[in-house]
Short mmCIF file of C-alpha atoms in Angstrom, two decimals:
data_model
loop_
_atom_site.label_atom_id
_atom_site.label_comp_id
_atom_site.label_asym_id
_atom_site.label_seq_id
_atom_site.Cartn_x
_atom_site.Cartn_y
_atom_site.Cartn_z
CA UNK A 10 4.95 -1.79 -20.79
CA UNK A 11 1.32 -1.03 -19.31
CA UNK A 12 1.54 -1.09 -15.65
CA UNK A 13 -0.97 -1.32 -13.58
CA UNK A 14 -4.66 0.34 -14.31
CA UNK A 15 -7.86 0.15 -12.82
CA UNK A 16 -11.31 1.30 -13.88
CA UNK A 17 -13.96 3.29 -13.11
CA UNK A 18 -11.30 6.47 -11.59
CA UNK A 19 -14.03 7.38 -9.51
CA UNK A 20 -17.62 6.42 -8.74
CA UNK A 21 -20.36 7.66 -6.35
CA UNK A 22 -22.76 5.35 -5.14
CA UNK A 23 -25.64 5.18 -2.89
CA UNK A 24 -26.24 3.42 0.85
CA UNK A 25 -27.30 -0.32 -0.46
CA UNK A 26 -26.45 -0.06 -3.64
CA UNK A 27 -23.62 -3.20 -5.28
CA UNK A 28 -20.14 -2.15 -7.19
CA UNK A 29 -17.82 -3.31 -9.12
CA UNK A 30 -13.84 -2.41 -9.69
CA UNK A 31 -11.97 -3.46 -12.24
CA UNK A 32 -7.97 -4.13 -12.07
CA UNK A 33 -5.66 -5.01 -14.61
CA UNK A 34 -2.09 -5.92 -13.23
CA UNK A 35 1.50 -5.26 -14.81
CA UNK A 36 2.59 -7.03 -17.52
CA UNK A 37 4.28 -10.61 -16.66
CA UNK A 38 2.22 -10.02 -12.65
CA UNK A 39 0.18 -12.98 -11.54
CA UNK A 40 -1.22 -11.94 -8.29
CA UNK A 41 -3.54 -9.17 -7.50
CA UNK A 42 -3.89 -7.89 -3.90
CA UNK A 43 -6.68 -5.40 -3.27
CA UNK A 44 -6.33 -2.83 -0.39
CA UNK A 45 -8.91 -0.06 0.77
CA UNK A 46 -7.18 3.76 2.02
CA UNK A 47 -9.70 5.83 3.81
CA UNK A 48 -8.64 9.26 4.31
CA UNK A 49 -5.75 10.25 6.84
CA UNK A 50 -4.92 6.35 6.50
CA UNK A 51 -2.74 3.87 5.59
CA UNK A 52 -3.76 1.30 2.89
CA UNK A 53 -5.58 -2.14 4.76
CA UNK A 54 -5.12 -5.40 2.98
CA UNK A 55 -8.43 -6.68 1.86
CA UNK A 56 -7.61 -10.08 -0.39
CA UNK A 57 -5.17 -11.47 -2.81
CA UNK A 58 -5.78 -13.54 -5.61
CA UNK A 59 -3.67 -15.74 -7.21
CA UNK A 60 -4.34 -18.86 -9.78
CA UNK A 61 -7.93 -17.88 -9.59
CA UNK A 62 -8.62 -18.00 -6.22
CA UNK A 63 -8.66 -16.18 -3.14
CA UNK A 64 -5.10 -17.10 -1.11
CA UNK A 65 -5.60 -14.26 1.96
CA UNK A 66 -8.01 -12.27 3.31
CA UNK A 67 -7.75 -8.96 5.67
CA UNK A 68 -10.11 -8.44 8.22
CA UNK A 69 -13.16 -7.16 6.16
CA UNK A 70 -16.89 -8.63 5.87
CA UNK A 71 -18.40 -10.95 3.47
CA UNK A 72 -19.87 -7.67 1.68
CA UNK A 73 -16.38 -7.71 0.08
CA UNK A 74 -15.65 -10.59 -2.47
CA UNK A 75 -13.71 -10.69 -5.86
CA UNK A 76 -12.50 -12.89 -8.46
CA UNK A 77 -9.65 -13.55 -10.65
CA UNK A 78 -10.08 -14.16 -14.18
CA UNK A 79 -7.81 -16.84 -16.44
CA UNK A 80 -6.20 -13.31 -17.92
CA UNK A 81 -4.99 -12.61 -14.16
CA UNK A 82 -7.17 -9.51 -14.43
CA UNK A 83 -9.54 -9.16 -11.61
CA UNK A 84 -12.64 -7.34 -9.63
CA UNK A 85 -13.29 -6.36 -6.48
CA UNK A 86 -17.04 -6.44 -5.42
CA UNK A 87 -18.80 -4.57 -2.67
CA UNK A 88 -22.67 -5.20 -1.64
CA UNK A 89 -24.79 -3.36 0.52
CA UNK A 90 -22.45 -0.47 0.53
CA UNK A 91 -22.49 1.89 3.92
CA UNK A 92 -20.97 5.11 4.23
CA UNK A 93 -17.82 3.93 5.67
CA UNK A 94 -17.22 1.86 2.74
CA UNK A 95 -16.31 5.59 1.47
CA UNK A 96 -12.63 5.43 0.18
CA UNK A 97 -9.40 4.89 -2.34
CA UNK A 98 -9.42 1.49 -3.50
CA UNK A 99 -6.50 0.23 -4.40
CA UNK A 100 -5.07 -2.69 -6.61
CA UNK A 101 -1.26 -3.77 -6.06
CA UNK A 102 0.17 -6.45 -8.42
CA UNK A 103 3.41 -8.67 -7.77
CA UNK A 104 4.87 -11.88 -9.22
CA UNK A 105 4.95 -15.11 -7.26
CA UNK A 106 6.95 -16.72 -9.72
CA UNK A 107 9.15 -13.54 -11.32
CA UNK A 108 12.13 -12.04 -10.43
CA UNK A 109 10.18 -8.98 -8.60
CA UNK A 110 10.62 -10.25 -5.27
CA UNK A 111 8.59 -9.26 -2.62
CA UNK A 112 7.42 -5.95 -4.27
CA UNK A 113 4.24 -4.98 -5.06
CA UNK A 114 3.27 -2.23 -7.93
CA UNK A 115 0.14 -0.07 -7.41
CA UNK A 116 -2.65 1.10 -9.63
CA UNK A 117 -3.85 4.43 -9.51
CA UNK A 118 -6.77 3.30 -7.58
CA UNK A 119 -10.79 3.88 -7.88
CA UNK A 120 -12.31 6.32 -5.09
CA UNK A 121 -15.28 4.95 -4.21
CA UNK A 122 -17.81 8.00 -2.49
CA UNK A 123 -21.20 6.35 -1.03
CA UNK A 124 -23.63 8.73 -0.38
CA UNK B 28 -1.26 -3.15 19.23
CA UNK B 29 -1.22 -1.93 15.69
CA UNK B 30 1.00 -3.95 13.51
CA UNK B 31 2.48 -1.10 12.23
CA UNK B 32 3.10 1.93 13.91
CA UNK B 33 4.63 5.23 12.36
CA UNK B 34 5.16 8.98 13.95
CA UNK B 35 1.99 11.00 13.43
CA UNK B 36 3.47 13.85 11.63
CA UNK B 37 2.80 16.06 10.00
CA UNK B 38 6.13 17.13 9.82
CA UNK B 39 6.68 20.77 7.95
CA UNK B 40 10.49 21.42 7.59
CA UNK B 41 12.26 23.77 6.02
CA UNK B 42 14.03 23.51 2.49
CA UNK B 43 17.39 22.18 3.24
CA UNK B 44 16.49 20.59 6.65
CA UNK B 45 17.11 17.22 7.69
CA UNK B 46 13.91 15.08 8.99
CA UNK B 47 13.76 11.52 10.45
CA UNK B 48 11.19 9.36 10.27
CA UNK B 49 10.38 6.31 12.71
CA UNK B 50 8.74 2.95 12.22
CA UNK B 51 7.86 0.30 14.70
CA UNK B 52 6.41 -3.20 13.83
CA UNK B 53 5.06 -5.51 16.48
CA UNK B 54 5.20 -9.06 14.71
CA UNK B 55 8.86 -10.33 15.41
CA UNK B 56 8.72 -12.78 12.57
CA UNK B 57 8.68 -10.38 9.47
CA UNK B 58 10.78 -10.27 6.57
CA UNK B 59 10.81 -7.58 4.55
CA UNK B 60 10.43 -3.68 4.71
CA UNK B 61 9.55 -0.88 2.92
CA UNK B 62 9.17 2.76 2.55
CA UNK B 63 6.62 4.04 0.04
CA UNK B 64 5.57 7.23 -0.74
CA UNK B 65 2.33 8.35 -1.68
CA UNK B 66 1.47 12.05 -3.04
CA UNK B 67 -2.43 13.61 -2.35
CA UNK B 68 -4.83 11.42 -3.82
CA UNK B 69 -2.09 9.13 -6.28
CA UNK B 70 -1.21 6.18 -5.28
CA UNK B 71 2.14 4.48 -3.23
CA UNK B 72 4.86 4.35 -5.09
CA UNK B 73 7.89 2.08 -3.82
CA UNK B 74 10.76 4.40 -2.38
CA UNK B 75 13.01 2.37 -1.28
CA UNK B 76 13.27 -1.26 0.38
CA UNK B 77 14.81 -1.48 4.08
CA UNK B 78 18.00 -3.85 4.26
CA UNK B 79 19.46 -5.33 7.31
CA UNK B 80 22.79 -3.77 7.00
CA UNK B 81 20.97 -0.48 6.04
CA UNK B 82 20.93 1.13 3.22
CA UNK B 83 21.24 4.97 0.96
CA UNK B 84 19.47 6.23 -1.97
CA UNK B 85 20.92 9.66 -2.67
CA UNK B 86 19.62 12.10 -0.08
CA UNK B 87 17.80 9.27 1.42
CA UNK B 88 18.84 6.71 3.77
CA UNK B 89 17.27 3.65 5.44
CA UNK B 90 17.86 1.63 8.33
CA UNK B 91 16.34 -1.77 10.03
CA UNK B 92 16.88 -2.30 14.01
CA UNK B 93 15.77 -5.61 13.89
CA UNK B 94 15.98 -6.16 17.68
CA UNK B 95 14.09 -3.37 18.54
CA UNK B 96 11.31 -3.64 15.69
CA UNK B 97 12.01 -0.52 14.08
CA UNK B 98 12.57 1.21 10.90
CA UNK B 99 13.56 4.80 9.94
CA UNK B 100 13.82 6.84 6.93
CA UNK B 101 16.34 9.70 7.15
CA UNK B 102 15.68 12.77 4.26
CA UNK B 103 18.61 14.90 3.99
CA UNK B 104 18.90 18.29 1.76
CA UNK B 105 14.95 18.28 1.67
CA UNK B 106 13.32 19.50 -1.39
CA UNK B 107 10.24 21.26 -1.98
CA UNK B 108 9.54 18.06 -4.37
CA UNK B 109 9.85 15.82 -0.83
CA UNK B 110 6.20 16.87 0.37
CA UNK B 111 4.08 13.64 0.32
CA UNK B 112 2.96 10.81 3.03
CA UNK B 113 5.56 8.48 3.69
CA UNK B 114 4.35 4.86 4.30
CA UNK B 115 6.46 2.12 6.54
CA UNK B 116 5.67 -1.47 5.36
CA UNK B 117 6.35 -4.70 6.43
CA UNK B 118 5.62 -8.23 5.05
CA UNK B 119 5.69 -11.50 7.70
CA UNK B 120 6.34 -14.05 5.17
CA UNK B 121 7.23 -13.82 1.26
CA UNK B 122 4.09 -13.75 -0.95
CA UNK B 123 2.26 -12.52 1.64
CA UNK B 124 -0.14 -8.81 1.65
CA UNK B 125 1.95 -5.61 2.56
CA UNK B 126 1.08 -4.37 6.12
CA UNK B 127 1.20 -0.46 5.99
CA UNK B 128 1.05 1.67 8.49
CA UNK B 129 -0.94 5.06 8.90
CA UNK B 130 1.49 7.29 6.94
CA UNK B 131 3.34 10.88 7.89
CA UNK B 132 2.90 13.72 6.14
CA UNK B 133 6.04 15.80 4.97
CA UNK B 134 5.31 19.12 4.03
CA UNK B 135 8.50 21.22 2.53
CA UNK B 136 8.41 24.77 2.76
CA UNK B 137 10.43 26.93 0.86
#
């Protein structure tokens, strides 16, 4: 059973430049939460998608968007990217309608380097 | 004030030792807790969920002061294999996107 995985497993970028991460969630998961861990930090919630669409939203900027696909696979997008945008990004996927409960699993995450 | 608050740490015990870690939370209404635990550069990894009534894993054990808004994670018998960042996190309402807090760094020495 395939848990969670996420592609590229690392990427350097440039100031301006548009990206794209790629999360697959664990098998029998519908909902994919996205969450971006800058060093020395705790993970911060950036959106959640489930039946397609967005559901919640953290406090980041309209840079950030994403989508959900009918496979409940799904991308996170960042444009303009600045230095700060520097960090682990993570994918965590949970079941709204399994027996899971409340927990999430994690992928192994994509760090993102903007230079 | 952060949602989620956790000691600062780093915390670099002994093998053997004992170490406590503390938790606050500042939204009243949530429901659920966690402790995760995250090695360098991997990602969290669920160790345990935080129960009402408190509850033990082994060597580790977990308790909920719900009145007080805060959680703790006690390590007993530490092991060189214990070194990570241990995450507190809460969730307000079911379904909803964890809320972590900044992590504290165990470091085991032999």
């Amino acid at each position: 059973d395939a848990g969670v995985t996420q592609s590229p497993t690392h990427l350097i970028k440039t100031r301006g430049q548009q990206v794209t991460l790629r999360c697959s969630p664990k098998s029998g998961h519908d909902t994919v939460s996205w969450y971006q861990q800058a060093l020395g930090q705790g993970p911060q919630f950036i959106f959640q998608y489930y039946e397609e669409e967005e559901r919640q939203r953290g406090n980041f900027p309209d840079r950030f968007s994403g989508h959900q696909f009918p496979n409940y696979s799904s991308e996170l997008n960042v444009n303009a990217l600045l230095l700060g945008d520097s960090a682990l990004y993570l994918c965590a996927s949970s079941s709204k309608t399994g027996t899971d409960g409340y927990e999430q699993y994690f992928g192994p995450g994509t760090r993102l380097t903007v230079t | 004030r952060k949602e989620v608050e956790q000691d600062p740490g780093p915390f670099n015990v002994p093998e053997g030792a004992t170490v406590a870690f503390n938790c606050t939370y500042s939204n009243s209404a949530s429901q659920s807790f966690f402790w995760y635990r995250q090695d360098c550069r991997k990602e969290p990894k669920l160790l345990m969920s935080v129960y009402s009534s408190g509850n033990e894993d082994g060597r580790f054990t977990a308790q909920l002061n719900r009145a007080s808004q805060y959680i703790s994670l006690l390590i007993r018998d530490s092991k060189l294999s214990d070194s990570a960042t241990y995450l507190c996190v809460v969730i307000v309402y079911y379904g909803q996107n964890f809320v972590f807090g900044p992590g504290t760094r165990l470091s085991v020495l032999p």
